[in-house]
Every structure is written in structure tokens, then in C-alpha cells.
Amino acid sequence: MKLKRIPFIILITALLVLSVFLFRPKTKIDMTHKQYGTFVNSSSRRLTHYSLKTDSDELNKLIEQHEIKSNESVTKLDYESKVLQERFPKITFTQKDKDDELISESSIIFNLDTDKEATISDFFTPQAIRYLTRMNQLEMKTEDNYNEAIKKADITQQTFDIIEEGIILNNKEYSLSDISDYMNPDKHYPNTTLNVPTHKKLIAFTFDDGPHATNTQKAMDILEKYDGQGTFFIMGPRATTYPDIVKETMDRNHQIASHTYNHKNLTKLSDEELNYEIFETERAIQAITHNEEPLMIRPPYGAINQDIMSKIPRTFVNWNIDSNDWTREAPEVICDTLVSTSKENGIALMHDLYDTTIEAFACAAEKLNAEGYQFVSVETLLKSQGIAIEPGNTYYHGN
């Protein structure tokens, strides 16, 4: 009799255990912060797994990558999602342990228009990026390592986050109206040239024929060592060869100008050839800088005449201080020439193609700085002296 009761007891026990799983109360899922995508519950006995599917295959791939468990102690995968401006979904993934303690967190900000992960360039125009980067540079310029500060200041290299009211970049909040303003390609930004000390003598160092693979950056390093700016007269083919250096020159707030396309004597060209030399160079540079403002021009060999200035609506710049660095003399000779011929409000001619020029410039910059000179761009020099910068003119100095 007792033996007959054993199967019955086993059956009752099994039913009780099964009822625990069949009739246990369901966990209520909070959908408040799941505003984007189709909710998917892939939970099992060992893992609570809340996920989402979207209409974008690329975004779904990114979601799968972020959902990979970081370690075996993870017992819950969850997410939150929201959308900015109806085209930038942000998805935040969390991984927690059995005690509901956070193990890891990661996010995706996606651009539905490009079907790619969003970048800061999706929110700001190139002009706005340059301006905001320069503002960061000015804040950081007191740091000991200036070049590192330049890299840190580049907003395209900084992480950002979207919030209901806009985005946060470099711990600064930009509202939706700010973003709309910075996405306007017609917006103009204030000049970020340095404030010229009134007690210092000014001189504009200019560099022709570049950019150079390494020397252009070295010239900028020397200028910035003394909180200075320079003007770089760039040739068209070299701009397309070294676009990153052109952009860096702009980002480091030095003046970019034109040295024509093929370095021909402009006074010996036909109108068609003249237009090509000037405007093809300008197009090449502007394609890199995204700055549509007309460029100052350094005519090759300093060759310029009234006929050219009447045909080309641009500002031309020559010099009244010649380093004679093209002779490739010893650096100390070029240094002595620069120092002995420098004068207040002068414009100095150099070429950043030559290693000897860079070595000589380092020497001359140290000596001229000790004599009370401030190194400025041609544009800053002329403006500081109240000189109107007008097309059809050639400027040799700031007097």
C-alpha cells in the first residue's frame, strides 16, 4: 500500500515545482526609456536579455557587437534608447550582475541619414568645427606642451553625448538652437587672431612654396613657442599632396595664402594662364579648408604689375625683408641676415622647403623675440596698423 503511494507523491511534487515556473508573477518591464526600435525579450532562466531591432542593418550589427557579454558574472543585458532631431538615435547598453550591480555600460549614437555611427561633423559645419576648436586652443595655450594642447582641442577627436536638449561636447552643453546655428553653412564666425600686445614691435614671417612634409610643422612650432602666428603661401599641387598639413596650418590659426599653381612669372602669362594660376590654386586650397574667403597671393619672384592687379580681384603681398634662404647658405648666415635686416612692421620672405631655413628661423626667432618682436600674420599686421586690405593692391610692409 505504501509503495503505491510513492508515484502519487512524486507526481504531486513535480506539479508543485512546475507551478512555480508556470504561475510565477511576470516581471514588469519599464518601457519609459525605450523610445526607439522594436523591443525584443530574449531572456532565459540564466540571463535576462532585453534588446531591440531596428530598420537599419548597419545599426543592428552595432547592437549585436555591444551586446556581447563582458564576463560570466553578467546576468542581465538591458538598454535605453532615445532620438534627437528624429535622425540621431542613441542606444545605451548596460550589463549587470545578479545583485543588479552595473558591470559595464556603452553607447551608440547613430545617424539614420548616413546609415553610419554619428560623428561630431554630423552636428557642426567645418567652419563651426574650426571655430570651436580654435576657442579650445586659446583656452589651452598656457599648457606647457602646446602641440598636445592642439590635439586635445580638436573637437572632432572628443567624445560627445546627446541629451534631450541637445548635445554635450567637452563638458559643454549645446542646445538644439546652438546646433541649428552651427549647422548653418552661411554662418560667419569672428576672427580668432591673437590680440596684439601694444608694447611690442610687430613683424610678419612668411613662408613660400610649401607645404613641406615636416618643415611646415616645424616652422609653426617655432612661431607658437613665442605665441606667434605666420603666413604660409601655398602652391596648388603641394596643397593636394599634403592636405592634412594645410588643414593643420589652418587649425593652428596661422594664415593660409596662395603662391599660385605652377610658380610662373605672372607678368608673362596670357589671361587664361593667369586665371588658372590664381583660381585653380584657390580652389585646391578651399577644397581642403572649406573656407570660401578669397586668399592673399604672393606672386612668384615678386613679379606683379598694375595690369595683373586690375584683372585679378585679390590682394597681393610681397616683402621688405629678404632672408636670402634660397641661396642655401649655412643656417647661421641666414639667421644673421634675418636679424640684421628685420624692422618693425616688416614682412619677411622665407621658404619652408629648406631644412636650413627652419634651423635659421629657430635661431632668428629666439633673438628677435629677445629684442621685443611679436610674430604676427600679414593680415594681423596690416589690420593692427589700420591699413585697409583691398583687392588690387600689393603690400610690402605694415607702414
Short mmCIF file of C-alpha atoms in Angstrom, two decimals:
data_model
loop_
_atom_site.label_atom_id
_atom_site.label_comp_id
_atom_site.label_asym_id
_atom_site.label_seq_id
_atom_site.Cartn_x
_atom_site.Cartn_y
_atom_site.Cartn_z
CA MET A 1 0.00 0.00 0.00
CA LYS A 2 2.80 2.39 0.89
CA LEU A 3 4.57 1.54 -2.37
CA LYS A 4 1.51 2.56 -4.37
CA ARG A 5 1.52 5.98 -2.75
CA ILE A 6 5.11 6.82 -3.84
CA PRO A 7 4.33 7.60 -7.55
CA PHE A 8 1.43 9.76 -6.43
CA ILE A 9 3.69 11.75 -4.09
CA ILE A 10 6.26 12.19 -6.87
CA LEU A 11 3.54 13.45 -9.24
CA ILE A 12 2.25 15.98 -6.71
CA THR A 13 5.79 17.24 -6.02
CA ALA A 14 6.50 17.62 -9.74
CA LEU A 15 3.28 19.57 -10.25
CA LEU A 16 4.13 21.91 -7.37
CA VAL A 17 7.61 22.57 -8.77
CA LEU A 18 6.20 23.16 -12.27
CA SER A 19 3.60 25.56 -10.96
CA VAL A 20 6.33 27.73 -9.52
CA PHE A 21 7.58 28.37 -13.07
CA LEU A 22 4.20 28.42 -14.83
CA PHE A 23 2.36 30.71 -12.47
CA ARG A 24 5.10 32.90 -11.04
CA PRO A 25 4.33 36.61 -11.48
CA LYS A 26 5.84 38.18 -14.62
CA THR A 27 8.42 40.91 -14.16
CA LYS A 28 7.02 44.23 -15.34
CA ILE A 29 9.31 45.76 -17.96
CA ASP A 30 9.73 49.54 -17.83
CA MET A 31 9.41 50.83 -21.40
CA THR A 32 9.70 54.51 -20.45
CA HIS A 33 13.26 54.84 -21.68
CA LYS A 34 12.92 52.54 -24.67
CA GLN A 35 11.75 55.11 -27.21
CA TYR A 36 13.40 53.76 -30.36
CA GLY A 37 13.37 50.39 -32.08
CA THR A 38 11.27 47.26 -31.63
CA PHE A 39 11.59 45.71 -28.17
CA VAL A 40 12.84 42.09 -28.08
CA ASN A 41 12.83 39.89 -24.97
CA SER A 42 15.33 37.05 -25.39
CA SER A 43 15.56 36.12 -21.71
CA SER A 44 16.36 32.64 -20.44
CA ARG A 45 16.50 31.08 -16.97
CA ARG A 46 20.11 32.22 -16.52
CA LEU A 47 20.08 35.54 -18.38
CA THR A 48 17.65 38.43 -18.54
CA HIS A 49 18.15 39.82 -22.04
CA TYR A 50 16.25 42.88 -23.29
CA SER A 51 17.23 44.08 -26.73
CA LEU A 52 15.89 45.86 -29.82
CA LYS A 53 15.71 45.56 -33.57
CA THR A 54 15.73 48.49 -36.00
CA ASP A 55 15.14 49.06 -39.71
CA SER A 56 18.89 49.59 -40.25
CA ASP A 57 21.04 46.52 -40.86
CA GLU A 58 24.17 48.54 -40.01
CA LEU A 59 22.73 49.65 -36.68
CA ASN A 60 21.59 46.09 -35.89
CA LYS A 61 25.19 44.90 -36.42
CA LEU A 62 26.45 47.53 -33.98
CA ILE A 63 23.80 46.50 -31.47
CA GLU A 64 24.95 42.86 -31.64
CA GLN A 65 28.55 43.94 -31.03
CA HIS A 66 27.60 45.93 -27.95
CA GLU A 67 25.53 43.07 -26.50
CA ILE A 68 28.40 40.61 -26.21
CA LYS A 69 28.73 39.65 -22.52
CA SER A 70 31.83 41.13 -20.92
CA ASN A 71 32.19 38.20 -18.46
CA GLU A 72 30.37 35.22 -16.94
CA SER A 73 29.06 37.18 -13.97
CA VAL A 74 26.65 39.11 -16.24
CA THR A 75 23.05 38.06 -15.58
CA LYS A 76 21.20 40.96 -17.21
CA LEU A 77 21.59 42.72 -20.57
CA ASP A 78 19.40 45.79 -20.96
CA TYR A 79 19.22 49.03 -22.94
CA GLU A 80 17.71 52.50 -23.13
CA SER A 81 17.04 54.40 -26.34
CA LYS A 82 16.03 57.90 -27.42
CA VAL A 83 16.16 60.02 -30.57
CA LEU A 84 17.50 63.53 -31.23
CA GLN A 85 16.14 65.57 -34.14
CA GLU A 86 14.33 62.47 -35.43
CA ARG A 87 17.51 61.13 -37.05
CA PHE A 88 20.07 60.51 -34.29
CA PRO A 89 19.05 57.52 -32.13
CA LYS A 90 21.16 56.98 -29.05
CA ILE A 91 21.20 53.49 -27.54
CA THR A 92 22.82 52.84 -24.17
CA PHE A 93 23.60 49.24 -23.21
CA THR A 94 24.07 48.01 -19.64
CA GLN A 95 25.39 44.75 -18.22
CA LYS A 96 24.58 43.87 -14.60
CA ASP A 97 25.25 41.02 -12.17
CA LYS A 98 22.82 39.00 -10.04
CA ASP A 99 22.77 41.76 -7.41
CA ASP A 100 21.79 44.31 -10.06
CA GLU A 101 25.21 45.98 -9.82
CA LEU A 102 26.44 47.64 -13.01
CA ILE A 103 29.34 45.80 -14.68
CA SER A 104 29.66 47.79 -17.90
CA GLU A 105 27.94 50.46 -19.97
CA SER A 106 28.37 51.52 -23.60
CA SER A 107 26.53 53.67 -26.11
CA ILE A 108 25.86 54.09 -29.82
CA ILE A 109 24.86 57.38 -31.44
CA PHE A 110 23.72 56.63 -34.98
CA ASN A 111 22.98 58.82 -37.99
CA LEU A 112 19.97 57.46 -39.86
CA ASP A 113 20.67 59.68 -42.88
CA THR A 114 24.16 58.31 -43.49
CA ASP A 115 23.40 54.86 -42.01
CA LYS A 116 26.61 55.14 -40.00
CA GLU A 117 27.69 55.80 -36.45
CA ALA A 118 27.41 59.55 -35.87
CA THR A 119 30.41 61.88 -35.65
CA ILE A 120 30.65 65.47 -34.46
CA SER A 121 30.78 66.52 -38.12
CA ASP A 122 27.12 65.49 -38.35
CA PHE A 123 26.23 68.31 -35.97
CA PHE A 124 28.63 71.13 -36.91
CA THR A 125 29.83 72.54 -40.25
CA PRO A 126 33.60 72.53 -40.96
CA GLN A 127 33.64 76.28 -40.26
CA ALA A 128 31.99 75.74 -36.87
CA ILE A 129 34.42 72.92 -36.05
CA ARG A 130 37.39 75.18 -36.83
CA TYR A 131 35.97 77.98 -34.72
CA LEU A 132 35.12 75.79 -31.71
CA THR A 133 38.49 74.03 -31.95
CA ARG A 134 40.27 77.39 -32.00
CA MET A 135 38.33 78.52 -28.94
CA ASN A 136 39.57 75.39 -27.17
CA GLN A 137 43.12 76.10 -28.30
CA LEU A 138 43.02 79.62 -26.89
CA GLU A 139 41.84 78.22 -23.55
CA MET A 140 44.65 75.63 -23.53
CA LYS A 141 47.51 77.77 -24.86
CA THR A 142 49.03 78.18 -21.41
CA GLU A 143 49.73 74.44 -21.22
CA ASP A 144 53.40 73.51 -21.37
CA ASN A 145 53.07 71.16 -24.33
CA TYR A 146 51.44 73.29 -26.99
CA ASN A 147 51.29 70.56 -29.63
CA GLU A 148 49.49 68.20 -27.25
CA ALA A 149 47.07 71.01 -26.42
CA ILE A 150 46.36 71.44 -30.13
CA LYS A 151 45.45 67.76 -30.40
CA LYS A 152 43.29 67.85 -27.28
CA ALA A 153 41.49 70.94 -28.56
CA ASP A 154 40.36 69.28 -31.80
CA ILE A 155 36.65 68.73 -31.21
CA THR A 156 36.50 66.01 -33.87
CA GLN A 157 38.65 63.85 -31.56
CA GLN A 158 36.49 64.37 -28.48
CA THR A 159 33.66 62.18 -27.24
CA PHE A 160 30.19 63.63 -27.17
CA ASP A 161 26.78 62.70 -25.89
CA ILE A 162 23.23 63.60 -26.86
CA ILE A 163 20.64 64.70 -24.35
CA GLU A 164 17.02 65.76 -24.67
CA GLU A 165 18.02 69.42 -25.01
CA GLY A 166 20.93 68.96 -27.43
CA ILE A 167 24.47 67.54 -27.11
CA ILE A 168 27.31 67.68 -24.62
CA LEU A 169 30.83 68.14 -26.01
CA ASN A 170 33.94 68.66 -23.91
CA ASN A 171 31.72 69.11 -20.82
CA LYS A 172 29.88 71.96 -22.53
CA GLU A 173 26.22 71.76 -23.45
CA TYR A 174 24.98 72.85 -26.88
CA SER A 175 21.23 73.36 -27.19
CA LEU A 176 19.15 72.41 -30.22
CA SER A 177 19.19 76.06 -31.29
CA ASP A 178 23.01 76.09 -30.94
CA ILE A 179 23.25 73.00 -33.14
CA SER A 180 20.91 74.51 -35.73
CA ASP A 181 23.09 77.62 -35.77
CA TYR A 182 26.34 75.67 -36.09
CA MET A 183 24.87 73.57 -38.93
CA ASN A 184 24.18 76.72 -40.96
CA PRO A 185 26.77 76.85 -43.80
CA ASP A 186 26.22 80.59 -44.22
CA LYS A 187 27.12 81.47 -40.64
CA HIS A 188 30.22 83.62 -40.23
CA TYR A 189 32.49 83.35 -37.21
CA PRO A 190 34.53 86.07 -35.52
CA ASN A 191 38.22 86.38 -36.27
CA THR A 192 40.24 84.40 -33.74
CA THR A 193 43.60 86.04 -34.39
CA LEU A 194 45.64 86.77 -31.30
CA ASN A 195 45.41 90.12 -29.53
CA VAL A 196 48.50 92.10 -30.48
CA PRO A 197 50.46 93.47 -27.48
CA THR A 198 50.70 97.24 -27.90
CA HIS A 199 54.16 97.37 -26.29
CA LYS A 200 55.81 95.03 -28.81
CA LYS A 201 57.29 95.57 -32.25
CA LEU A 202 55.48 93.56 -34.95
CA ILE A 203 56.94 91.51 -37.75
CA ALA A 204 55.24 89.11 -40.22
CA PHE A 205 57.20 86.00 -41.16
CA THR A 206 56.01 84.45 -44.42
CA PHE A 207 56.87 81.05 -45.90
CA ASP A 208 56.64 80.28 -49.63
CA ASP A 209 56.46 77.13 -51.79
CA GLY A 210 55.01 74.76 -49.18
CA PRO A 211 53.61 72.89 -47.54
CA HIS A 212 56.52 70.59 -46.75
CA ALA A 213 56.11 67.12 -45.22
CA THR A 214 57.86 68.13 -41.96
CA ASN A 215 59.27 71.66 -42.19
CA THR A 216 55.91 73.47 -42.24
CA GLN A 217 55.01 71.97 -38.89
CA LYS A 218 58.46 72.82 -37.51
CA ALA A 219 58.01 76.44 -38.59
CA MET A 220 54.66 76.56 -36.79
CA ASP A 221 56.23 75.05 -33.68
CA ILE A 222 58.81 77.84 -33.62
CA LEU A 223 56.19 80.55 -34.10
CA GLU A 224 53.98 79.12 -31.36
CA LYS A 225 56.90 78.84 -28.96
CA TYR A 226 56.70 82.64 -28.83
CA ASP A 227 52.87 82.76 -29.02
CA GLY A 228 53.13 83.91 -32.63
CA GLN A 229 51.45 83.43 -35.98
CA GLY A 230 52.83 83.17 -39.50
CA THR A 231 51.59 83.32 -43.08
CA PHE A 232 52.08 80.33 -45.38
CA PHE A 233 51.90 80.98 -49.13
CA ILE A 234 50.93 77.58 -50.50
CA MET A 235 51.26 76.16 -54.02
CA GLY A 236 48.30 74.27 -55.52
CA PRO A 237 49.91 70.86 -56.24
CA ARG A 238 51.60 70.77 -52.83
CA ALA A 239 48.29 71.53 -51.14
CA THR A 240 46.73 68.46 -52.75
CA THR A 241 49.81 66.39 -51.84
CA TYR A 242 49.74 67.44 -48.18
CA PRO A 243 46.10 68.25 -47.38
CA ASP A 244 46.48 67.26 -43.72
CA ILE A 245 49.24 69.82 -43.23
CA VAL A 246 47.13 72.51 -44.90
CA LYS A 247 44.30 71.71 -42.51
CA GLU A 248 46.67 71.64 -39.54
CA THR A 249 48.04 75.05 -40.53
CA MET A 250 44.51 76.41 -40.50
CA ASP A 251 43.59 74.64 -37.26
CA ARG A 252 46.66 76.07 -35.55
CA ASN A 253 45.39 79.52 -36.57
CA HIS A 254 48.12 80.51 -38.97
CA GLN A 255 47.21 82.40 -42.12
CA ILE A 256 46.92 80.39 -45.33
CA ALA A 257 47.54 82.22 -48.61
CA SER A 258 48.29 81.38 -52.25
CA HIS A 259 51.60 81.13 -54.09
CA THR A 260 49.93 80.18 -57.41
CA TYR A 261 49.79 76.76 -59.02
CA ASN A 262 52.97 76.33 -61.05
CA HIS A 263 55.16 79.19 -59.76
CA LYS A 264 55.19 81.01 -63.09
CA ASN A 265 56.04 84.67 -63.62
CA LEU A 266 52.54 86.16 -63.71
CA THR A 267 53.62 89.14 -65.84
CA LYS A 268 54.43 86.81 -68.75
CA LEU A 269 51.14 84.87 -68.87
CA SER A 270 48.05 85.11 -71.04
CA ASP A 271 44.78 85.98 -69.32
CA GLU A 272 43.74 82.32 -69.46
CA GLU A 273 47.00 81.15 -67.93
CA LEU A 274 46.86 83.87 -65.30
CA ASN A 275 43.36 82.89 -64.21
CA TYR A 276 44.39 79.25 -63.97
CA GLU A 277 47.41 80.02 -61.79
CA ILE A 278 45.33 82.09 -59.38
CA PHE A 279 41.94 80.40 -59.22
CA GLU A 280 42.97 76.76 -59.58
CA THR A 281 45.21 77.21 -56.54
CA GLU A 282 42.41 78.87 -54.61
CA ARG A 283 40.02 76.03 -55.49
CA ALA A 284 42.58 73.40 -54.38
CA ILE A 285 43.12 75.08 -51.02
CA GLN A 286 39.44 75.83 -50.39
CA ALA A 287 38.53 72.20 -51.10
CA ILE A 288 40.66 71.34 -48.05
CA THR A 289 39.83 74.24 -45.74
CA HIS A 290 36.15 74.66 -46.69
CA ASN A 291 36.76 78.38 -46.35
CA GLU A 292 35.39 80.32 -49.30
CA GLU A 293 37.04 83.64 -48.47
CA PRO A 294 39.46 84.96 -51.14
CA LEU A 295 43.13 84.28 -50.41
CA MET A 296 46.01 86.73 -50.38
CA ILE A 297 48.55 85.99 -53.11
CA ARG A 298 52.35 86.04 -53.11
CA PRO A 299 53.34 86.49 -56.79
CA PRO A 300 56.27 84.20 -57.74
CA TYR A 301 59.55 86.15 -57.85
CA GLY A 302 57.60 89.15 -56.54
CA ALA A 303 56.63 89.85 -60.16
CA ILE A 304 53.47 91.97 -60.25
CA ASN A 305 52.15 94.91 -62.24
CA GLN A 306 49.12 97.14 -62.45
CA ASP A 307 47.63 95.15 -65.33
CA ILE A 308 47.51 91.98 -63.21
CA MET A 309 46.12 93.81 -60.18
CA SER A 310 43.34 95.28 -62.33
CA LYS A 311 42.39 91.86 -63.75
CA ILE A 312 42.58 89.77 -60.58
CA PRO A 313 40.34 90.94 -57.70
CA ARG A 314 42.72 89.76 -55.00
CA THR A 315 45.21 91.22 -52.51
CA PHE A 316 48.91 90.69 -53.31
CA VAL A 317 51.73 90.52 -50.76
CA ASN A 318 55.46 90.97 -51.35
CA TRP A 319 58.17 91.72 -48.75
CA ASN A 320 60.71 94.23 -47.48
CA ILE A 321 62.89 91.74 -45.54
CA ASP A 322 64.67 89.06 -47.60
CA SER A 323 66.29 86.19 -45.73
CA ASN A 324 68.06 85.02 -48.90
CA ASP A 325 67.43 81.49 -47.67
CA TRP A 326 67.08 80.31 -51.28
CA THR A 327 70.89 80.55 -51.54
CA ARG A 328 71.05 77.58 -49.13
CA GLU A 329 73.76 79.29 -47.11
CA ALA A 330 74.68 77.94 -43.69
CA PRO A 331 71.84 78.41 -41.15
CA GLU A 332 73.89 80.85 -39.06
CA VAL A 333 74.37 83.07 -42.13
CA ILE A 334 70.65 83.13 -42.89
CA CYS A 335 69.93 83.78 -39.19
CA ASP A 336 72.29 86.77 -39.18
CA THR A 337 70.66 88.12 -42.36
CA LEU A 338 67.19 87.89 -40.83
CA VAL A 339 68.17 89.50 -37.56
CA SER A 340 70.21 92.31 -39.11
CA THR A 341 67.59 93.25 -41.72
CA SER A 342 64.43 92.86 -39.61
CA LYS A 343 62.47 96.03 -38.95
CA GLU A 344 59.28 96.95 -37.16
CA ASN A 345 56.11 96.25 -39.19
CA GLY A 346 58.18 94.39 -41.76
CA ILE A 347 57.23 91.39 -43.90
CA ALA A 348 59.97 88.75 -44.13
CA LEU A 349 60.38 86.29 -47.00
CA MET A 350 61.37 82.67 -46.32
CA HIS A 351 60.76 79.21 -47.80
CA ASP A 352 59.69 76.24 -45.67
CA LEU A 353 61.05 73.76 -48.24
CA TYR A 354 64.59 74.07 -46.89
CA ASP A 355 65.90 72.44 -43.72
CA THR A 356 68.46 75.24 -43.45
CA THR A 357 65.62 77.79 -43.33
CA ILE A 358 63.99 76.09 -40.36
CA GLU A 359 67.26 75.91 -38.45
CA ALA A 360 67.98 79.57 -39.26
CA PHE A 361 64.46 80.63 -38.31
CA ALA A 362 64.74 78.98 -34.89
CA CYS A 363 67.91 80.99 -34.30
CA ALA A 364 66.44 84.29 -35.59
CA ALA A 365 63.13 83.88 -33.76
CA GLU A 366 64.90 83.49 -30.41
CA LYS A 367 66.99 86.62 -30.99
CA LEU A 368 64.14 88.76 -32.35
CA ASN A 369 61.86 87.70 -29.53
CA ALA A 370 64.54 88.89 -27.09
CA GLU A 371 64.56 92.22 -28.94
CA GLY A 372 60.84 92.65 -28.25
CA TYR A 373 59.32 91.49 -31.54
CA GLN A 374 55.89 89.85 -31.74
CA PHE A 375 55.39 87.47 -34.68
CA VAL A 376 52.05 88.00 -36.47
CA SER A 377 50.36 87.07 -39.74
CA VAL A 378 50.31 89.52 -42.64
CA GLU A 379 46.59 90.05 -42.12
CA THR A 380 47.06 90.82 -38.43
CA LEU A 381 49.99 93.14 -39.17
CA LEU A 382 48.05 95.23 -41.68
CA LYS A 383 44.90 95.38 -39.56
CA SER A 384 46.84 96.32 -36.42
CA GLN A 385 48.28 99.32 -38.26
CA GLY A 386 44.88 100.44 -39.51
CA ILE A 387 45.74 99.60 -43.11
CA ALA A 388 42.76 98.75 -45.31
CA ILE A 389 43.21 95.38 -47.02
CA GLU A 390 41.82 95.87 -50.51
CA PRO A 391 41.87 93.88 -53.77
CA GLY A 392 44.04 95.34 -56.49
CA ASN A 393 46.82 96.38 -54.10
CA THR A 394 50.24 94.95 -53.29
CA TYR A 395 51.56 95.24 -49.73
CA TYR A 396 55.28 95.18 -48.89
CA HIS A 397 55.13 96.09 -45.18
CA GLY A 398 52.82 97.37 -42.46
CA ASN A 399 53.86 101.02 -42.53
#
